[in-house]
CSV table of N, CA and C in Angstrom, one decimal:
chain,number,residue,atom,x,y,z
A,43,ALA,N,155.2,118.4,105.4
A,43,ALA,CA,153.8,118.4,105.9
A,43,ALA,C,153.6,116.5,105.1
A,44,ALA,N,153.5,116.4,106.1
A,44,ALA,CA,153.1,114.3,105.3
A,44,ALA,C,152.0,114.5,104.3
A,45,ALA,N,152.6,113.3,103.6
A,45,ALA,CA,152.0,113.0,102.3
A,45,ALA,C,150.7,112.7,102.8
A,46,ILE,N,149.7,112.5,101.7
A,46,ILE,CA,148.2,111.6,102.3
A,46,ILE,C,148.8,110.2,101.6
A,47,ILE,N,148.5,109.4,102.4
A,47,ILE,CA,149.1,108.0,102.1
A,47,ILE,C,147.7,106.4,101.9
A,48,GLU,N,147.5,106.0,101.3
A,48,GLU,CA,146.0,104.9,101.6
A,48,GLU,C,145.6,104.8,102.8
A,49,GLY,N,144.5,104.3,103.3
A,49,GLY,CA,144.5,104.3,104.7
A,49,GLY,C,143.9,105.7,105.5
A,50,ASP,N,144.9,107.3,104.7
A,50,ASP,CA,144.4,108.0,105.6
A,50,ASP,C,142.7,108.3,105.4
A,51,GLU,N,142.5,109.2,106.7
A,51,GLU,CA,140.5,109.4,106.8
A,51,GLU,C,140.8,111.4,106.3
A,52,LEU,N,140.5,111.4,105.2
A,52,LEU,CA,140.5,112.7,104.8
A,52,LEU,C,139.4,113.7,104.9
A,53,SER,N,139.1,114.8,105.8
A,53,SER,CA,138.0,115.8,106.1
A,53,SER,C,138.4,116.8,105.1
A,54,ILE,N,137.8,117.1,104.1
A,54,ILE,CA,137.8,118.0,102.8
A,54,ILE,C,136.6,119.3,103.4
A,55,SER,N,136.6,120.4,103.6
A,55,SER,CA,135.4,121.4,103.4
A,55,SER,C,135.6,122.6,103.0
A,56,PHE,N,134.9,122.6,102.4
A,56,PHE,CA,134.3,124.2,101.4
A,56,PHE,C,133.7,125.1,102.3
A,57,PRO,N,134.1,126.4,102.9
A,57,PRO,CA,133.9,127.3,103.8
A,57,PRO,C,132.4,127.7,102.8
A,58,ALA,N,132.7,127.8,101.0
A,58,ALA,CA,131.2,128.8,100.9
A,58,ALA,C,130.8,128.1,100.4
A,59,ALA,N,130.7,126.5,100.3
A,59,ALA,CA,129.8,125.5,99.6
A,59,ALA,C,129.1,124.3,100.4
A,60,GLY,N,128.8,124.7,101.4
A,60,GLY,CA,128.8,123.1,102.3
A,60,GLY,C,128.3,122.1,101.9
A,61,ASP,N,127.3,122.3,101.3
A,61,ASP,CA,126.8,120.8,100.3
A,61,ASP,C,128.2,120.1,99.6
A,62,LEU,N,129.3,120.6,99.5
A,62,LEU,CA,130.7,120.2,98.6
A,62,LEU,C,131.2,119.3,100.2
A,63,ASN,N,130.9,119.2,101.4
A,63,ASN,CA,132.0,118.9,102.4
A,63,ASN,C,132.1,117.3,102.0
A,64,THR,N,133.1,116.6,102.7
A,64,THR,CA,132.8,115.4,102.7
A,64,THR,C,134.0,115.2,103.7
A,65,SER,N,133.9,113.9,104.4
A,65,SER,CA,135.4,112.7,104.9
A,65,SER,C,135.0,111.4,104.3
A,66,GLN,N,136.4,111.0,104.1
A,66,GLN,CA,136.3,110.2,102.8
A,66,GLN,C,137.8,109.1,102.9
A,67,LYS,N,137.5,108.1,103.4
A,67,LYS,CA,139.3,107.3,103.4
A,67,LYS,C,139.8,107.2,102.1
A,68,VAL,N,141.1,107.3,101.9
A,68,VAL,CA,141.6,107.0,100.7
A,68,VAL,C,142.2,105.2,100.7
A,69,ARG,N,141.6,105.2,99.5
A,69,ARG,CA,141.4,103.5,98.7
A,69,ARG,C,142.8,102.9,98.3
A,70,ARG,N,142.5,102.1,98.5
A,70,ARG,CA,143.8,100.8,98.5
A,70,ARG,C,144.8,101.7,97.0
A,71,ASP,N,143.6,102.3,95.6
A,71,ASP,CA,144.3,102.9,94.8
A,71,ASP,C,144.6,104.3,95.1
A,72,GLY,N,144.9,104.5,95.9
A,72,GLY,CA,145.0,105.7,96.2
A,72,GLY,C,144.1,107.2,96.1
A,73,ARG,N,142.8,106.6,95.9
A,73,ARG,CA,141.7,107.4,95.2
A,73,ARG,C,140.7,107.8,96.3
A,74,ILE,N,140.1,108.6,96.2
A,74,ILE,CA,138.9,109.3,97.1
A,74,ILE,C,138.0,109.7,95.8
A,75,THR,N,136.5,109.3,96.0
A,75,THR,CA,135.2,109.8,94.7
A,75,THR,C,134.8,111.3,95.4
A,76,LEU,N,134.7,112.1,95.1
A,76,LEU,CA,134.1,113.6,95.2
A,76,LEU,C,133.0,113.4,94.1
A,77,PRO,N,132.0,114.5,95.2
A,77,PRO,CA,131.0,115.2,94.3
A,77,PRO,C,131.3,116.0,93.1
A,78,LEU,N,130.3,115.5,92.0
A,78,LEU,CA,130.4,116.4,90.7
A,78,LEU,C,131.9,116.4,90.4
A,79,VAL,N,132.8,115.9,91.0
A,79,VAL,CA,134.2,115.5,89.9
A,79,VAL,C,134.5,114.2,89.6
A,80,GLY,N,134.4,113.4,90.1
A,80,GLY,CA,134.4,111.9,90.5
A,80,GLY,C,135.5,111.1,91.2
A,81,GLU,N,136.6,111.1,90.6
A,81,GLU,CA,137.7,109.7,90.8
A,81,GLU,C,139.1,111.1,91.0
A,82,VAL,N,139.5,111.5,92.3
A,82,VAL,CA,140.9,112.0,92.0
A,82,VAL,C,142.0,111.5,93.0
A,83,VAL,N,143.0,111.1,92.1
A,83,VAL,CA,144.4,110.8,93.1
A,83,VAL,C,144.9,111.6,94.1
A,84,VAL,N,144.6,111.4,95.2
A,84,VAL,CA,145.6,112.0,96.3
A,84,VAL,C,146.5,111.5,97.1
A,85,ALA,N,146.7,110.1,96.9
A,85,ALA,CA,148.3,109.7,97.8
A,85,ALA,C,149.1,110.4,97.1
A,86,GLY,N,150.1,111.0,98.2
A,86,GLY,CA,151.5,111.4,96.9
A,86,GLY,C,151.5,112.6,97.9
A,87,LEU,N,150.2,112.9,97.6
A,87,LEU,CA,149.9,114.5,97.7
A,87,LEU,C,150.2,114.8,99.5
A,88,THR,N,150.3,116.2,99.7
A,88,THR,CA,150.2,116.9,101.2
A,88,THR,C,149.1,117.4,100.8
A,89,PRO,N,148.0,118.0,102.0
A,89,PRO,CA,146.7,118.5,102.2
A,89,PRO,C,147.0,119.6,101.8
A,90,LYS,N,148.2,120.6,101.4
A,90,LYS,CA,147.9,121.8,100.9
A,90,LYS,C,147.9,121.4,99.1
A,91,GLU,N,148.4,121.1,98.5
A,91,GLU,CA,148.4,120.2,97.4
A,91,GLU,C,147.5,120.0,96.8
A,92,LEU,N,146.4,118.6,97.7
A,92,LEU,CA,145.3,118.7,97.3
A,92,LEU,C,144.2,119.9,97.6
A,93,GLU,N,144.7,121.0,98.1
A,93,GLU,CA,143.9,122.0,98.3
A,93,GLU,C,144.2,122.8,96.7
A,94,THR,N,145.1,123.1,96.1
A,94,THR,CA,145.4,123.9,95.4
A,94,THR,C,144.1,122.9,94.2
A,95,ALA,N,144.8,121.9,94.0
A,95,ALA,CA,144.1,120.9,92.9
A,95,ALA,C,142.6,120.6,93.1
A,96,LEU,N,142.0,120.2,94.4
A,96,LEU,CA,140.4,121.1,94.1
A,96,LEU,C,140.1,121.9,93.8
A,97,LEU,N,140.4,123.4,94.3
A,97,LEU,CA,140.4,124.7,93.7
A,97,LEU,C,140.1,124.5,92.0
A,98,ALA,N,141.1,124.1,91.6
A,98,ALA,CA,140.9,123.7,89.7
A,98,ALA,C,140.4,123.2,90.0
A,99,LEU,N,139.8,122.4,90.2
A,99,LEU,CA,138.4,121.0,89.8
A,99,LEU,C,137.5,121.7,90.1
A,100,TYR,N,137.0,121.9,91.4
A,100,TYR,CA,135.7,122.9,91.3
A,100,TYR,C,135.8,124.2,91.2
A,101,ASP,N,136.8,124.8,90.0
A,101,ASP,CA,136.6,126.2,89.7
A,101,ASP,C,135.5,126.6,89.3
A,102,LYS,N,134.9,126.0,88.8
A,102,LYS,CA,133.7,126.8,88.1
A,102,LYS,C,132.6,126.7,89.2
A,103,GLN,N,132.6,125.8,90.2
A,103,GLN,CA,131.4,125.4,90.9
A,103,GLN,C,131.5,126.8,92.2
A,104,LEU,N,132.9,127.2,92.3
A,104,LEU,CA,133.1,128.1,93.7
A,104,LEU,C,133.0,129.8,93.3
A,105,VAL,N,132.6,129.8,94.2
A,105,VAL,CA,132.1,131.5,94.1
A,105,VAL,C,133.3,132.1,95.0
A,106,THR,N,133.3,131.3,96.2
A,106,THR,CA,134.6,132.2,97.0
A,106,THR,C,135.4,130.8,96.5
A,107,LYS,N,136.7,130.9,96.4
A,107,LYS,CA,137.8,129.9,96.1
A,107,LYS,C,139.1,129.7,97.5
A,108,GLU,N,138.1,128.5,98.4
A,108,GLU,CA,138.1,128.4,99.2
A,108,GLU,C,138.3,126.7,99.3
A,109,VAL,N,139.5,125.9,100.3
A,109,VAL,CA,138.9,124.8,100.6
A,109,VAL,C,140.0,124.3,101.4
A,110,SER,N,139.6,123.8,102.6
A,110,SER,CA,140.7,123.2,103.4
A,110,SER,C,140.1,121.4,103.7
A,111,VAL,N,141.9,120.8,103.5
A,111,VAL,CA,141.6,119.7,103.4
A,111,VAL,C,142.9,119.0,104.9
A,112,SER,N,142.3,118.1,105.3
A,112,SER,CA,143.2,117.9,106.7
A,112,SER,C,143.0,116.7,107.1
A,113,ILE,N,144.1,115.5,107.8
A,113,ILE,CA,144.0,114.3,107.6
A,113,ILE,C,143.2,113.9,108.8
A,114,THR,N,142.4,113.3,109.2
A,114,THR,CA,141.8,113.3,110.3
A,114,THR,C,142.5,111.8,111.3
A,115,SER,N,142.7,111.2,110.8
A,115,SER,CA,143.2,110.0,111.0
A,115,SER,C,144.0,109.8,110.0
A,116,SER,N,145.3,108.6,110.5
A,116,SER,CA,146.0,108.1,109.8
A,116,SER,C,146.5,106.9,110.0
A,117,SER,N,145.9,106.0,109.3
A,117,SER,CA,146.8,104.6,109.9
A,117,SER,C,146.9,103.4,108.5
A,118,TYR,N,147.7,102.4,108.7
A,118,TYR,CA,147.3,101.5,107.2
A,118,TYR,C,148.2,100.3,107.9
A,119,THR,N,148.0,99.3,107.1
A,119,THR,CA,148.1,98.1,107.5
A,119,THR,C,149.2,97.3,106.9
A,120,PHE,N,150.0,96.4,107.6
A,120,PHE,CA,151.1,95.5,106.6
A,120,PHE,C,151.0,94.6,107.2
A,121,TYR,N,152.0,93.2,106.8
A,121,TYR,CA,152.1,91.7,107.8
A,121,TYR,C,153.3,92.0,107.9
A,122,VAL,N,153.5,90.6,109.3
A,122,VAL,CA,154.7,90.2,109.3
A,122,VAL,C,154.3,88.6,109.3
A,123,ASN,N,155.3,87.9,108.4
A,123,ASN,CA,155.1,86.8,108.6
A,123,ASN,C,156.5,86.2,109.2
A,124,GLY,N,156.1,84.7,109.7
A,124,GLY,CA,157.7,84.3,109.6
A,124,GLY,C,157.8,84.1,111.2
A,125,ALA,N,159.0,84.2,111.4
A,125,ALA,CA,160.0,83.8,112.8
A,125,ALA,C,159.6,85.2,113.6
A,126,VAL,N,158.7,86.0,114.1
A,126,VAL,CA,158.6,86.8,115.0
A,126,VAL,C,157.4,86.3,116.2
A,127,LEU,N,157.0,87.3,117.2
A,127,LEU,CA,156.3,86.4,118.3
A,127,LEU,C,154.9,86.6,117.7
A,128,ARG,N,154.9,88.0,117.1
A,128,ARG,CA,153.1,87.8,116.6
A,128,ARG,C,152.7,88.0,115.4
A,129,ALA,N,152.9,86.7,114.6
A,129,ALA,CA,153.1,87.8,113.5
A,129,ALA,C,151.3,87.9,112.6
A,130,GLY,N,151.0,88.2,111.7
A,130,GLY,CA,150.0,88.5,111.0
A,130,GLY,C,149.6,90.0,110.9
A,131,LYS,N,148.7,90.6,110.5
A,131,LYS,CA,148.2,92.0,110.1
A,131,LYS,C,149.1,92.8,111.4
A,132,GLN,N,149.0,93.8,110.8
A,132,GLN,CA,149.6,94.9,111.6
A,132,GLN,C,149.0,96.4,111.1
A,133,ILE,N,148.8,96.9,112.5
A,133,ILE,CA,148.1,98.4,111.8
A,133,ILE,C,149.3,99.3,112.5
A,134,SER,N,149.6,100.6,111.8
A,134,SER,CA,150.0,101.8,112.2
A,134,SER,C,150.3,102.7,112.2
A,135,ASP,N,149.7,103.4,113.2
A,135,ASP,CA,149.0,105.4,112.1
A,135,ASP,C,150.4,105.9,112.5
A,136,ARG,N,151.9,105.9,112.0
A,136,ARG,CA,152.7,106.2,111.9
A,136,ARG,C,153.9,105.5,111.1
A,137,SER,N,154.8,106.2,110.2
A,137,SER,CA,156.0,105.2,109.5
A,137,SER,C,156.8,104.8,110.0
A,138,LEU,N,157.0,103.7,109.8
A,138,LEU,CA,157.8,102.7,110.5
A,138,LEU,C,159.2,102.1,109.5
A,139,THR,N,160.0,101.9,109.8
A,139,THR,CA,161.4,101.5,109.2
A,139,THR,C,160.6,100.2,109.5
A,140,ALA,N,161.7,99.0,108.6
A,140,ALA,CA,161.5,97.2,108.3
A,140,ALA,C,161.6,97.1,110.0
A,141,LEU,N,162.8,97.8,110.8
A,141,LEU,CA,163.4,97.1,111.9
A,141,LEU,C,162.1,97.4,113.1
A,142,GLU,N,161.6,99.0,112.6
A,142,GLU,CA,160.2,99.1,113.8
A,142,GLU,C,159.1,98.0,113.4
A,143,ALA,N,159.0,97.8,112.3
A,143,ALA,CA,157.5,96.7,112.3
A,143,ALA,C,158.1,95.4,112.3
A,144,ILE,N,159.2,95.2,112.4
A,144,ILE,CA,158.9,93.9,113.4
A,144,ILE,C,158.7,93.4,114.5
A,145,MET,N,159.1,95.0,115.2
A,145,MET,CA,159.3,95.0,116.6
A,145,MET,C,158.0,95.2,116.9
A,146,GLU,N,157.1,95.6,115.9
A,146,GLU,CA,155.5,96.2,116.2
A,146,GLU,C,155.0,94.3,116.6
A,147,ALA,N,155.8,93.9,115.4
A,147,ALA,CA,154.9,92.6,115.8
A,147,ALA,C,155.5,91.6,116.9
A,148,GLY,N,156.3,91.8,117.7
A,148,GLY,CA,156.1,91.2,118.7
A,148,GLY,C,158.0,91.1,119.2
A,149,GLY,N,158.9,91.1,118.1
A,149,GLY,CA,159.9,91.2,117.8
A,149,GLY,C,160.6,90.0,117.0
A,150,PRO,N,161.8,89.6,116.7
A,150,PRO,CA,162.6,88.6,116.1
A,150,PRO,C,162.1,87.2,117.4
A,151,SER,N,162.2,86.2,116.6
A,151,SER,CA,162.2,84.8,117.9
A,151,SER,C,163.5,84.5,118.0
A,152,PRO,N,163.7,84.0,118.9
A,152,PRO,CA,165.4,83.7,119.3
A,152,PRO,C,165.5,82.5,117.4
A,153,SER,N,164.6,82.3,117.0
A,153,SER,CA,165.3,81.4,115.8
A,153,SER,C,165.9,81.9,114.5
A,154,ALA,N,165.4,83.7,114.7
A,154,ALA,CA,165.1,84.4,113.1
A,154,ALA,C,166.4,84.6,112.6
A,155,ASN,N,166.5,84.1,111.4
A,155,ASN,CA,167.8,85.2,110.7
A,155,ASN,C,167.5,86.4,110.4
A,156,LEU,N,167.8,87.0,111.4
A,156,LEU,CA,167.6,88.5,110.5
A,156,LEU,C,168.3,89.2,109.3
A,157,LYS,N,169.8,88.5,108.6
A,157,LYS,CA,170.1,89.1,107.9
A,157,LYS,C,169.9,89.0,106.1
A,158,LYS,N,168.4,87.8,106.5
A,158,LYS,CA,167.6,87.4,104.7
A,158,LYS,C,166.1,87.8,105.1
A,159,VAL,N,165.9,89.3,105.9
A,159,VAL,CA,164.1,89.7,105.8
A,159,VAL,C,164.3,90.1,104.4
A,160,THR,N,162.8,89.6,104.1
A,160,THR,CA,162.4,90.0,102.5
A,160,THR,C,161.4,90.8,102.8
A,161,VAL,N,160.9,91.9,102.0
A,161,VAL,CA,159.4,92.6,101.8
A,161,VAL,C,159.5,92.5,100.6
A,162,LEU,N,157.6,91.6,100.4
A,162,LEU,CA,157.7,91.7,99.6
A,162,LEU,C,156.6,93.3,99.2
A,163,ARG,N,156.6,93.8,98.1
A,163,ARG,CA,155.6,95.4,97.5
A,163,ARG,C,155.3,95.1,96.7
A,164,ARG,N,153.9,95.6,96.6
A,164,ARG,CA,153.9,95.6,95.2
A,164,ARG,C,153.6,96.4,94.9
A,165,GLU,N,153.9,96.5,93.4
A,165,GLU,CA,154.3,97.8,92.4
A,165,GLU,C,153.2,97.6,91.5
A,166,GLY,N,152.4,98.9,91.5
A,166,GLY,CA,151.0,98.1,90.3
A,166,GLY,C,151.2,97.0,89.9
A,167,GLU,N,151.4,96.3,89.0
A,167,GLU,CA,150.1,94.7,88.5
A,167,GLU,C,151.4,93.7,89.8
A,168,ASP,N,153.1,94.1,89.8
A,168,ASP,CA,153.2,93.3,90.1
A,168,ASP,C,154.0,93.1,91.8
A,169,PHE,N,154.3,92.0,92.0
A,169,PHE,CA,155.3,92.7,93.4
A,169,PHE,C,156.9,92.5,92.9
A,170,GLU,N,157.6,93.5,94.0
A,170,GLU,CA,159.0,93.3,93.9
A,170,GLU,C,159.1,92.8,95.4
A,171,LEU,N,160.3,92.0,95.4
A,171,LEU,CA,161.0,91.5,96.1
A,171,LEU,C,162.1,92.4,97.2
A,172,HIS,N,162.2,92.4,97.8
A,172,HIS,CA,163.2,93.4,99.0
A,172,HIS,C,164.2,93.0,99.9
A,173,LYS,N,165.5,92.2,99.4
A,173,LYS,CA,166.0,91.9,100.3
A,173,LYS,C,166.8,92.5,101.6
A,174,LEU,N,166.6,92.0,102.7
A,174,LEU,CA,167.6,93.2,103.4
A,174,LEU,C,168.0,92.5,105.2
A,175,ASN,N,169.4,93.0,105.2
A,175,ASN,CA,169.7,92.6,105.8
A,175,ASN,C,169.7,93.3,107.3
A,176,LEU,N,169.0,93.2,108.4
A,176,LEU,CA,169.0,93.9,109.4
A,176,LEU,C,169.3,93.4,110.3
A,177,LYS,N,170.3,92.5,110.6
A,177,LYS,CA,171.2,91.7,111.7
A,177,LYS,C,172.8,93.1,111.5
A,178,ASP,N,173.0,93.3,110.3
A,178,ASP,CA,173.9,94.7,110.2
A,178,ASP,C,173.4,96.0,110.4
A,179,VAL,N,172.6,96.2,110.2
A,179,VAL,CA,171.7,97.3,110.5
A,179,VAL,C,171.7,97.4,112.1
A,180,LEU,N,171.1,96.6,112.8
A,180,LEU,CA,171.1,96.2,114.4
A,180,LEU,C,172.5,96.6,115.1
A,181,SER,N,173.2,95.6,114.4
A,181,SER,CA,174.5,95.9,115.1
A,181,SER,C,175.2,97.4,114.6
A,182,GLY,N,174.8,98.0,113.7
A,182,GLY,CA,175.4,99.2,113.6
A,182,GLY,C,176.2,98.9,112.5
A,183,LYS,N,176.2,98.1,112.1
A,183,LYS,CA,177.6,97.8,110.4
A,183,LYS,C,177.3,98.8,109.3
A,184,LYS,N,175.7,98.9,109.1
A,184,LYS,CA,175.5,98.9,108.3
A,184,LYS,C,174.3,100.3,108.4
A,185,LYS,N,174.3,101.1,107.8
A,185,LYS,CA,173.5,102.5,107.3
A,185,LYS,C,172.3,102.4,106.8
A,186,GLY,N,171.4,102.8,107.0
A,186,GLY,CA,170.1,102.9,105.7
A,186,GLY,C,169.0,102.1,106.6
A,187,VAL,N,167.6,103.1,106.1
A,187,VAL,CA,166.7,103.0,106.7
A,187,VAL,C,165.9,102.3,105.2
A,188,PHE,N,164.8,101.1,105.6
A,188,PHE,CA,163.7,100.9,104.3
A,188,PHE,C,162.8,101.5,105.3
A,189,GLN,N,161.9,102.4,104.9
A,189,GLN,CA,160.5,102.5,105.4
A,189,GLN,C,159.5,101.4,104.5
A,190,ILE,N,158.9,101.2,105.1
A,190,ILE,CA,157.7,100.0,105.0
A,190,ILE,C,156.4,101.0,104.3
A,191,GLN,N,156.0,100.7,103.3
A,191,GLN,CA,154.2,101.1,102.7
A,191,GLN,C,153.4,100.3,103.2
A,192,PRO,N,152.2,100.8,102.7
A,192,PRO,CA,150.5,100.2,103.2
A,192,PRO,C,151.1,98.7,102.5
A,193,ALA,N,150.5,98.0,103.2
A,193,ALA,CA,150.0,96.5,102.5
A,193,ALA,C,151.7,95.6,102.4
A,194,ASP,N,152.5,95.8,102.5
A,194,ASP,CA,154.0,95.6,102.2
A,194,ASP,C,153.7,94.2,103.3
A,195,ILE,N,154.7,93.1,102.4
A,195,ILE,CA,154.4,92.0,103.7
A,195,ILE,C,156.1,91.6,103.9
A,196,ILE,N,156.4,91.6,105.2
A,196,ILE,CA,158.0,91.2,105.6
A,196,ILE,C,158.0,90.0,105.9
A,197,ASN,N,158.9,89.6,105.8
A,197,ASN,CA,159.0,87.7,106.2
A,197,ASN,C,160.5,87.6,106.6
A,198,VAL,N,160.3,87.3,108.3
A,198,VAL,CA,161.4,86.8,108.6
A,198,VAL,C,161.9,85.5,108.7
A,199,PRO,N,162.8,85.2,108.0
A,199,PRO,CA,163.3,83.7,107.8
A,199,PRO,C,163.5,82.7,109.1
A,200,ASP,N,163.3,81.8,109.5
A,200,ASP,CA,164.2,80.7,110.9
A,200,ASP,C,165.1,80.7,110.1
A,201,LYS,N,166.2,80.8,111.0
A,201,LYS,CA,167.9,79.8,111.2
A,201,LYS,C,167.4,78.8,110.5
A,202,PHE,N,168.7,78.3,109.9
A,202,PHE,CA,168.3,76.8,109.5
A,202,PHE,C,169.4,75.8,110.5
A,203,VAL,N,168.6,74.6,111.2
A,203,VAL,CA,168.7,74.2,112.5
A,203,VAL,C,169.3,72.7,112.4
A,204,ILE,N,171.0,73.0,112.3
A,204,ILE,CA,171.4,71.0,112.0
A,204,ILE,C,171.3,70.8,113.1
A,205,PHE,N,170.4,69.6,113.6
A,205,PHE,CA,171.0,69.1,114.5
A,205,PHE,C,171.6,67.8,114.4
């Protein structure tokens, strides 16, 4: 089962306690706010794991130990900058590799340097820069998949043109 990520829309229902039912979008910090228990970190959990956590959190309030969690819609935003045909904000509802993310942005422009693609990713309070050589991936020389995460900023540089 897929883990819950930022931007997912969750439907949480308590068959025996309808007043606790809620539908929530997972915030950028990976949390949702629930009645009576407050903030809960949900990103990274599967719906089943979240059900278990909620049963523990609501233990005192529930006569019948039942809860159902489902992801009703899933989408996240990432950004592609530089030598692509449609730079800017992109939204996807499925997991993408860096190469697929560039294709979502219309693909590389003819001047793109796919050897020096970078992905800027927020890690807590800092940004981490990942350097990718997608030219080798495209030509089959290099194996390996780089999965894009919500809010990643992908930059495709131009090749230097010497006149």
